[in-house]
Tab-separated table of C-alpha atoms in Angstrom:
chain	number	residue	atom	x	y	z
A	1	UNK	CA	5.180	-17.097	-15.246
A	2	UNK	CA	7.020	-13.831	-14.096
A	3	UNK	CA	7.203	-10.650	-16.241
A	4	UNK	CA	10.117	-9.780	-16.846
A	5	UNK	CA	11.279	-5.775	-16.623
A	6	UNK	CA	13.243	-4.262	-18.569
A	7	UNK	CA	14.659	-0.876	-18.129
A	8	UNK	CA	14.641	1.511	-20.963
A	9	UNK	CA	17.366	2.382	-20.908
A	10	UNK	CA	18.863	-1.324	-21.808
A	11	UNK	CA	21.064	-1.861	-24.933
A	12	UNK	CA	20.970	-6.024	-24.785
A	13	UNK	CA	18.863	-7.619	-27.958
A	14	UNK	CA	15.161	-8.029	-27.072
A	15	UNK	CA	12.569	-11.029	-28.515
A	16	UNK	CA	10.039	-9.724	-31.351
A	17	UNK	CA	6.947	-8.874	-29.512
A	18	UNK	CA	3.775	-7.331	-30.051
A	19	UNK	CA	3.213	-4.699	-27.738
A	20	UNK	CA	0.929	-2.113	-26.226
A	21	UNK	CA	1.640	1.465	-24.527
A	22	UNK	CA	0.974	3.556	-21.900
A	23	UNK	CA	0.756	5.278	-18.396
A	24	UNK	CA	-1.845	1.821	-17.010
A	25	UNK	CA	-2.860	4.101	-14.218
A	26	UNK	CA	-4.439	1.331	-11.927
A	27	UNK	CA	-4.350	-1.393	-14.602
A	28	UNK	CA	-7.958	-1.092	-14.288
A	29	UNK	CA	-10.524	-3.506	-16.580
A	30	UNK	CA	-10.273	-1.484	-19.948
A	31	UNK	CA	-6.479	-1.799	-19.792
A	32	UNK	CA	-6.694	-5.585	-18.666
A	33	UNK	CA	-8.879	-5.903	-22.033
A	34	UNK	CA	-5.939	-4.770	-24.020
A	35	UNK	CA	-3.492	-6.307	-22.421
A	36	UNK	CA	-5.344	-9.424	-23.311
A	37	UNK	CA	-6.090	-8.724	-26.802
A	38	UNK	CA	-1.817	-8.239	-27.115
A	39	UNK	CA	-1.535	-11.454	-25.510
A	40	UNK	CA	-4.016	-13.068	-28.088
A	41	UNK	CA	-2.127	-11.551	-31.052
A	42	UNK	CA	1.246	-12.565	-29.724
A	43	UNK	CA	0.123	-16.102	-29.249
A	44	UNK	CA	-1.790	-16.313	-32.831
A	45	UNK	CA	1.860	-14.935	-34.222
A	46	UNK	CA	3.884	-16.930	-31.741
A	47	UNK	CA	5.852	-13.376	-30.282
A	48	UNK	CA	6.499	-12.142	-27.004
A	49	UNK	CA	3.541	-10.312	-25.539
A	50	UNK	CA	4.903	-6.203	-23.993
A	51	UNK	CA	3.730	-3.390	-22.190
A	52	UNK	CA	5.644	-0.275	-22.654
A	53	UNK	CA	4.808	2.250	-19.743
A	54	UNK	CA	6.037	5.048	-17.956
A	55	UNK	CA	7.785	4.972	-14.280
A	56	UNK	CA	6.680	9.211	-14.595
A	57	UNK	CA	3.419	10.518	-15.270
A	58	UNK	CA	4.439	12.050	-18.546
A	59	UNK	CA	2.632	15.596	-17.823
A	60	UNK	CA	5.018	15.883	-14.761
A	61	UNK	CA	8.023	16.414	-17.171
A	62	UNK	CA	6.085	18.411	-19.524
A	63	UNK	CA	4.676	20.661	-16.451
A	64	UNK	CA	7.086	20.309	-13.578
A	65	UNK	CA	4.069	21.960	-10.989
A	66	UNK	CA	1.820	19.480	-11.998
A	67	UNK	CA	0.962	17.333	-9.052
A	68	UNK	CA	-0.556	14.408	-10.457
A	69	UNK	CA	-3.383	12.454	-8.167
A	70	UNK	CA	-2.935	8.482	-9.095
A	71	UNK	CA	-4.600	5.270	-8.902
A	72	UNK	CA	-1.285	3.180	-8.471
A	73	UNK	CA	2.280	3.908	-7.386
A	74	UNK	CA	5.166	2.528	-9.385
A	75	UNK	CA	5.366	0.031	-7.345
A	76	UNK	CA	1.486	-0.972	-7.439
A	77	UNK	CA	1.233	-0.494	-11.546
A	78	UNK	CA	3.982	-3.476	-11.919
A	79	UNK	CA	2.670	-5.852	-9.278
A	80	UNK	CA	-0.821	-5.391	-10.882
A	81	UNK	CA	0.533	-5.604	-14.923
A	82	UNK	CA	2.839	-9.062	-13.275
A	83	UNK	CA	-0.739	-10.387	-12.789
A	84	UNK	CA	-1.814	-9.541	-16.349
A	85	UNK	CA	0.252	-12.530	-17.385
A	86	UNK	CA	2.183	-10.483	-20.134
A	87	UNK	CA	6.099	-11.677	-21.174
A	88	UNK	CA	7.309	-7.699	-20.694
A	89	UNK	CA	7.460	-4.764	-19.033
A	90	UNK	CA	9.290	-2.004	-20.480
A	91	UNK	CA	9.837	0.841	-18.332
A	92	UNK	CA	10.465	3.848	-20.732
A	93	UNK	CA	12.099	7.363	-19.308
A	94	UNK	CA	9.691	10.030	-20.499
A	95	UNK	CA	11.681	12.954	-21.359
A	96	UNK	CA	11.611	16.169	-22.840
A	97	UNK	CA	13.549	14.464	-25.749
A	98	UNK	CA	11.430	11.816	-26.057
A	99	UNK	CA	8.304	14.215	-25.989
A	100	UNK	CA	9.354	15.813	-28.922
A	101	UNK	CA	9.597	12.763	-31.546
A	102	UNK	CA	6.660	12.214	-33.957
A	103	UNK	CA	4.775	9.360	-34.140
A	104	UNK	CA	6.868	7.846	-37.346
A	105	UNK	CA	9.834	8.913	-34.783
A	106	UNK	CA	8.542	7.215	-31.715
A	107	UNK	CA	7.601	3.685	-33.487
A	108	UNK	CA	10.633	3.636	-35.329
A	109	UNK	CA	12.644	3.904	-31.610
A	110	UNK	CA	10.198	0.980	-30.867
A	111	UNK	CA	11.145	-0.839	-33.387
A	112	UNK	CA	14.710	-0.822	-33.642
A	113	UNK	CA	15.413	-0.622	-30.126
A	114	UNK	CA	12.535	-2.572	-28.543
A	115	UNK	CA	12.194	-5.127	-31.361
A	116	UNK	CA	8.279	-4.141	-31.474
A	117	UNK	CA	6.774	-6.257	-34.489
A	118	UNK	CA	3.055	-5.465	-34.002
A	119	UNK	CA	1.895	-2.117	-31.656
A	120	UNK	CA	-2.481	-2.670	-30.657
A	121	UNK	CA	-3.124	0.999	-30.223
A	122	UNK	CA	-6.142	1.773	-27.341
A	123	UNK	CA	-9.299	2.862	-28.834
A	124	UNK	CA	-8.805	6.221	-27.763
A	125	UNK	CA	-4.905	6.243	-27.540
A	126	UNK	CA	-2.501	9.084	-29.173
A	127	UNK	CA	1.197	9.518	-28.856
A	128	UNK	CA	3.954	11.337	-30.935
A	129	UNK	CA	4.452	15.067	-30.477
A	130	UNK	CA	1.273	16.599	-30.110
A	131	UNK	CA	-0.482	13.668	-30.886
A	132	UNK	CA	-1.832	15.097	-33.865
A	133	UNK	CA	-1.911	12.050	-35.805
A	134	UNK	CA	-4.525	9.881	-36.671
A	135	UNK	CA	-4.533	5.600	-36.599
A	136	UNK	CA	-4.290	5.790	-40.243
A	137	UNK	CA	-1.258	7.947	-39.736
A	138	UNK	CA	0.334	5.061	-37.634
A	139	UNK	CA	-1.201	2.011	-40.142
A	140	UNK	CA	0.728	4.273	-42.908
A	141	UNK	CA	3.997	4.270	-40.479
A	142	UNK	CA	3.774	0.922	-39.238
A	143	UNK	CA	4.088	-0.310	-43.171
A	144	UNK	CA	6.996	1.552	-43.530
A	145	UNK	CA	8.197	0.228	-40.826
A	146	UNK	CA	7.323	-3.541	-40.524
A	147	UNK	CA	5.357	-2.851	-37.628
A	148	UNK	CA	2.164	-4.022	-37.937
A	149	UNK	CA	-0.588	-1.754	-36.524
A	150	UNK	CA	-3.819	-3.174	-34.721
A	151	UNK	CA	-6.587	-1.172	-32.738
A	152	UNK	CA	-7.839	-2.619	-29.927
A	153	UNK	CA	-11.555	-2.537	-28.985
A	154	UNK	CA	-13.463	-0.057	-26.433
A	155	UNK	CA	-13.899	-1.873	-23.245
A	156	UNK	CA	-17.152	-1.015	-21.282
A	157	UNK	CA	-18.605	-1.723	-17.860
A	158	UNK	CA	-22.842	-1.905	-18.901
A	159	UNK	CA	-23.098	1.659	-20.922
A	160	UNK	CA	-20.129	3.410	-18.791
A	161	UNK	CA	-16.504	3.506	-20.694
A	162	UNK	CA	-13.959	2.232	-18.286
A	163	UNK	CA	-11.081	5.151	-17.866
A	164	UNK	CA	-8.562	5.810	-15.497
A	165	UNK	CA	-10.001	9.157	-15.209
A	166	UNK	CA	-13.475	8.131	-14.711
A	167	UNK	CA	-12.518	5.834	-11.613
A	168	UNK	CA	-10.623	9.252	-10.190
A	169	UNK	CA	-14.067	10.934	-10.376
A	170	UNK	CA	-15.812	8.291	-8.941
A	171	UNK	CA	-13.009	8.323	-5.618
A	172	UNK	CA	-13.530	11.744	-5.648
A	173	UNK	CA	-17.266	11.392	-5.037
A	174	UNK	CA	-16.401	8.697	-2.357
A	175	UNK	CA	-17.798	5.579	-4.700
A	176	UNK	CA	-15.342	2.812	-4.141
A	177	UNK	CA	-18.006	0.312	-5.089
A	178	UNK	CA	-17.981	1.238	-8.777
A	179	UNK	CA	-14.432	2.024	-8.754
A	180	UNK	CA	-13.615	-1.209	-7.425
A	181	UNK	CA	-15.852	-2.727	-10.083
A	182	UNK	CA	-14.087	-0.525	-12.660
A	183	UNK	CA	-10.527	-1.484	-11.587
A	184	UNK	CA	-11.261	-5.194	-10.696
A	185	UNK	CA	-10.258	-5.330	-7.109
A	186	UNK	CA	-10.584	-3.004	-4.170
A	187	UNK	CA	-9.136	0.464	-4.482
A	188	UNK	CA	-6.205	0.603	-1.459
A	189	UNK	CA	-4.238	2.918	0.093
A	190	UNK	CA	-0.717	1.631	1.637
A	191	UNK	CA	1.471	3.710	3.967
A	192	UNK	CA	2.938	3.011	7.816
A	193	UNK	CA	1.330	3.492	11.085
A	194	UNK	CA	2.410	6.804	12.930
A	195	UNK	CA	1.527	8.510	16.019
A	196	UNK	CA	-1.490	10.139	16.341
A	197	UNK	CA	-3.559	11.890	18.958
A	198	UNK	CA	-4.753	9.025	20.652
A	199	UNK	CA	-8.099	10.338	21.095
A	200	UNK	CA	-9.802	7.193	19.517
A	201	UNK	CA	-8.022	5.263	22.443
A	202	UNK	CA	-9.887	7.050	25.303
A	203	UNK	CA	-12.974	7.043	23.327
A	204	UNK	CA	-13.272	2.933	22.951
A	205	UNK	CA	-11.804	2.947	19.299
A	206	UNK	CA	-8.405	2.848	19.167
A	207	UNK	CA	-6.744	3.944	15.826
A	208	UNK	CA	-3.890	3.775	13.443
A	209	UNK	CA	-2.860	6.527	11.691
A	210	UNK	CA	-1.701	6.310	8.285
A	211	UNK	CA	0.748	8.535	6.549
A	212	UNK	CA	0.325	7.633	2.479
A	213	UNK	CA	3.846	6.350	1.340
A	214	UNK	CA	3.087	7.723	-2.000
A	215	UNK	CA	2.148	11.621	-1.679
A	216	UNK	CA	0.639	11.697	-5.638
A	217	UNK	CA	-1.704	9.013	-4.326
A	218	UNK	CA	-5.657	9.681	-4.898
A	219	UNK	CA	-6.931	10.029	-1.161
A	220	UNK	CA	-11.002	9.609	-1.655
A	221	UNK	CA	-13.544	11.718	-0.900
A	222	UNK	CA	-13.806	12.465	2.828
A	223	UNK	CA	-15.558	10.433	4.867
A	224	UNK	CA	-16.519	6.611	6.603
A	225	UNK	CA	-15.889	3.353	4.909
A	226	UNK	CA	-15.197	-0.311	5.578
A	227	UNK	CA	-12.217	-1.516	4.362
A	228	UNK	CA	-9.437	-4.517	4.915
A	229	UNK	CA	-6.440	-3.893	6.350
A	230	UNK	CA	-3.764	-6.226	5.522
A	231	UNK	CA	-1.476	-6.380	8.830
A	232	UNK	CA	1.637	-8.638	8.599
A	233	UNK	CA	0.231	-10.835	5.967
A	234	UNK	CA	-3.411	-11.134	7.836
A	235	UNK	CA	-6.491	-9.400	6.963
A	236	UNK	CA	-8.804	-7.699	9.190
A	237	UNK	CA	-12.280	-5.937	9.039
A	238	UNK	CA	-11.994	-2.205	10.083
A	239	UNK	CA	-13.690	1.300	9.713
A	240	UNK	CA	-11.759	4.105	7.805
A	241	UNK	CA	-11.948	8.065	8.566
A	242	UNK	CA	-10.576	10.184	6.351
A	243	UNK	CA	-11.264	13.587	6.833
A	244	UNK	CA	-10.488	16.814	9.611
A	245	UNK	CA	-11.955	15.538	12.631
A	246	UNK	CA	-14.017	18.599	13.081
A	247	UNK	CA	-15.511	17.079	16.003
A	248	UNK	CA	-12.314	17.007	17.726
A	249	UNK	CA	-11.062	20.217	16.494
A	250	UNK	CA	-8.179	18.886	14.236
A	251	UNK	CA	-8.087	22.119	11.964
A	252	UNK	CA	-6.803	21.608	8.326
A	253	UNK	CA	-4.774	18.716	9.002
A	254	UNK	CA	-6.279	15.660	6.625
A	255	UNK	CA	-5.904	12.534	8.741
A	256	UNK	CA	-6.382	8.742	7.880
A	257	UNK	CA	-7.090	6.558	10.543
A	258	UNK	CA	-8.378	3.104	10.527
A	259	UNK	CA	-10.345	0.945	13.644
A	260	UNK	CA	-9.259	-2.280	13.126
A	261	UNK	CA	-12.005	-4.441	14.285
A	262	UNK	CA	-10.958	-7.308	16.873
A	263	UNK	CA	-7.090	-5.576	16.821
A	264	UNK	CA	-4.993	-4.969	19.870
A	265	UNK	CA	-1.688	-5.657	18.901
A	266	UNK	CA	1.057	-2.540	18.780
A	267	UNK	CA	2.016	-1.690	14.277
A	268	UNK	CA	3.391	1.669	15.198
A	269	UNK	CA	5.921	2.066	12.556
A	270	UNK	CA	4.364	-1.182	10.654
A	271	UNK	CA	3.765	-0.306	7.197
A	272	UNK	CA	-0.599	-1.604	6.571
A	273	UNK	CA	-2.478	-1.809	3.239
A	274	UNK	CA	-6.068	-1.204	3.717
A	275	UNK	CA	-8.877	-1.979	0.974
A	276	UNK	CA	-11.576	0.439	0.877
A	277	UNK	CA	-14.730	-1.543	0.018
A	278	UNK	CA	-17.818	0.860	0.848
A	279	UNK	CA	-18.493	4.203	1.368
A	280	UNK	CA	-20.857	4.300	4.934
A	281	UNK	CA	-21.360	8.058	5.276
A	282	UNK	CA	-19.774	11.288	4.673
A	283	UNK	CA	-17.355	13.039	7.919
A	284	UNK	CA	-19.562	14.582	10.370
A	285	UNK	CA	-19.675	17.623	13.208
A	286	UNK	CA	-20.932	16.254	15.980
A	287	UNK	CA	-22.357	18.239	19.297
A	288	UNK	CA	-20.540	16.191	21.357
A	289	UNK	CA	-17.944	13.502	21.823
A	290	UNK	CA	-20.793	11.560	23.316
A	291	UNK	CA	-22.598	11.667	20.055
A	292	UNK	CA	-19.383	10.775	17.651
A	293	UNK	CA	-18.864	7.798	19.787
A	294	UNK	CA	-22.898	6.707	19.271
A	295	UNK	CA	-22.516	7.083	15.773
A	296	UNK	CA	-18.855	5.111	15.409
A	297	UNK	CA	-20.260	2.411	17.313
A	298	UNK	CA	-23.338	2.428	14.603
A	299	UNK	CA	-20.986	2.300	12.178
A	300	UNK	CA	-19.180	-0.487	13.116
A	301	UNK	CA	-22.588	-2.358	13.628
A	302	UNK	CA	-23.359	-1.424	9.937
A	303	UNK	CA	-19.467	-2.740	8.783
A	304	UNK	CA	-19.995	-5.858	10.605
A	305	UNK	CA	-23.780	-6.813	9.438
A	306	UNK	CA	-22.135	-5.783	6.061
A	307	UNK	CA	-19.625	-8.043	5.797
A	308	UNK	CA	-21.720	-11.358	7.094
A	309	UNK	CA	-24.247	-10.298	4.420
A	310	UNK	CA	-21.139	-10.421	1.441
A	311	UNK	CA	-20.015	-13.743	3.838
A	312	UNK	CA	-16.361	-11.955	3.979
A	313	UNK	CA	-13.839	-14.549	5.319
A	314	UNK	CA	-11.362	-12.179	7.305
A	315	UNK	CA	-8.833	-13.598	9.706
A	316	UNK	CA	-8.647	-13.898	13.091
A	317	UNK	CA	-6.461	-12.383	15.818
């Protein structure tokens, strides 16, 4: 089945639905959870099932210098919510306007113009200007409305709530093991293959370097880390840097270069999506070239024992 997205902006007649909002930063586990709990209640009432989300991170219209650091680009968010299985996606201009409604306001626009019968609210979700509200505020609307208003539950990963912020932290710190675990697949970074010193040629470990498409995307902590890198619709083992180099003397310039293990084939200009799947070590000074190249040829012992151990299936050149 293929969600269907709708622009905001539309004016053509849409099915009842029950629906669910918000930004879905990564689509992680907690907001899979809800999605399904919308797609329960739609089925048990025979609706449509919807997501209503932003294309803009909402505080970058209320704070123009805000530079927001995010899980998943526009184009990420709705390939990951088209595998959630919901009927719609409605992509909603946040605006100053739009900013200012109240909550009896805001679900009154969703129900005229969106044709929202039932809203399931996140545990911990407020909207409406200043989102000073409460739930009962909204169970109070919604009956003066004819929408009917539903709370979903807390989703939880052992005792750890499951949060689009939380999985930032956890990048930050370099963990893409429990942020992968958090967001239900591998954390990735996408961008093309540009020209780079060349260094890691001379030195036995040639690399691509990747500029990020998407400049508000989270980079992760600096450092080593096995990954996949997806490379004309074939996946590959490889070993990811991202840090300064210092051993090389790259000064302030953050780079992001992958070894592709068992690679020799020419992607400059090739846009590559790599999945980070552990963190090995944090970026090192070494004393000598001599001494980087011992330790990246550790490390690619360590990727390689690694991914026999999980019994990766990778594909061949």
């Amino acid at each position: 089945m293929t969600m269907e997205i709708i622009d905001g902006h539309t004016t053509h007649t849409l099915s009842p639905s029950v629906a669910t909002i918000g930004f879905f930063d990564g689509v992680h586990l907690g907001h899979r959870f809800l999605i399904n709990q919308v797609k329960e209640i739609a089925a048990e009432k025979r609706l449509c099932s919807s997501v209503i989300t932003f294309p803009t991170h909402p505080r970058q219209v209320l704070q123009p210098e805000f530079c927001p650091q995010l899980l998943s680009t526009s184009d990420e968010k709705l390939r990951l919510l088209q595998e959630t299985g919901i009927n719609h996606c409605i992509l909603l201009p946040f605006t100053l306007e739009l900013s200012r409604l109240s909550a009896r306001e805001f679900m009154q626009l969703l129900r005229t113009k969106y044709n929202v019968h039932a809203l399931v609210i996140g545990y911990d979700h407020r909207f409406g200007h200043n989102r000073s509200e409460t739930f009962e505020d909204y169970q109070r609307y919604g009956e003066e409305l004819n929408i009917h208003i539903l709370r979903a539950d807390a989703y939880t990963e052992g005792e750890d709530k499951v949060s689009s912020s939380a999985i930032r932290k956890l990048l930050a710190q370099g963990d893409v093991s429990t942020a992968s675990t958090f967001l239900g697949y591998a954390y990735g970074l996408e961008g093309e293959v540009t020209n780079g010193y060349r260094m890691g040629r001379k030195m036995g470990f040639p690399t691509a370097n990747l500029t990020i498409a998407n400049p508000n995307k989270l980079i992760p902590h600096e450092g080593v880390y096995a990954v996949f890198a997806h490379v004309n619709g074939r996946k590959h083992l490889g070993m990811l840097n991202i840090g300064h180099r210092p051993t090389l003397n790259n000064g302030s310039n953050l780079s992001i270069e992958v070894h592709i293990l068992n690679f020799s084939e020419n992607i400059y200009h090739q846009s590559i999506r790599l999945e980070l799947l552990q963190f090995l070590r944090p970026e090192m000074k070494f004393s000598s070239i001599d001494q980087l190249v011992n330790q990246m040829k550790n490390d690619k012992e360590h990727i390689v024992l690694w991914s026999e151990k999980h019994s990766f299936t990778i594909d061949k050149t």
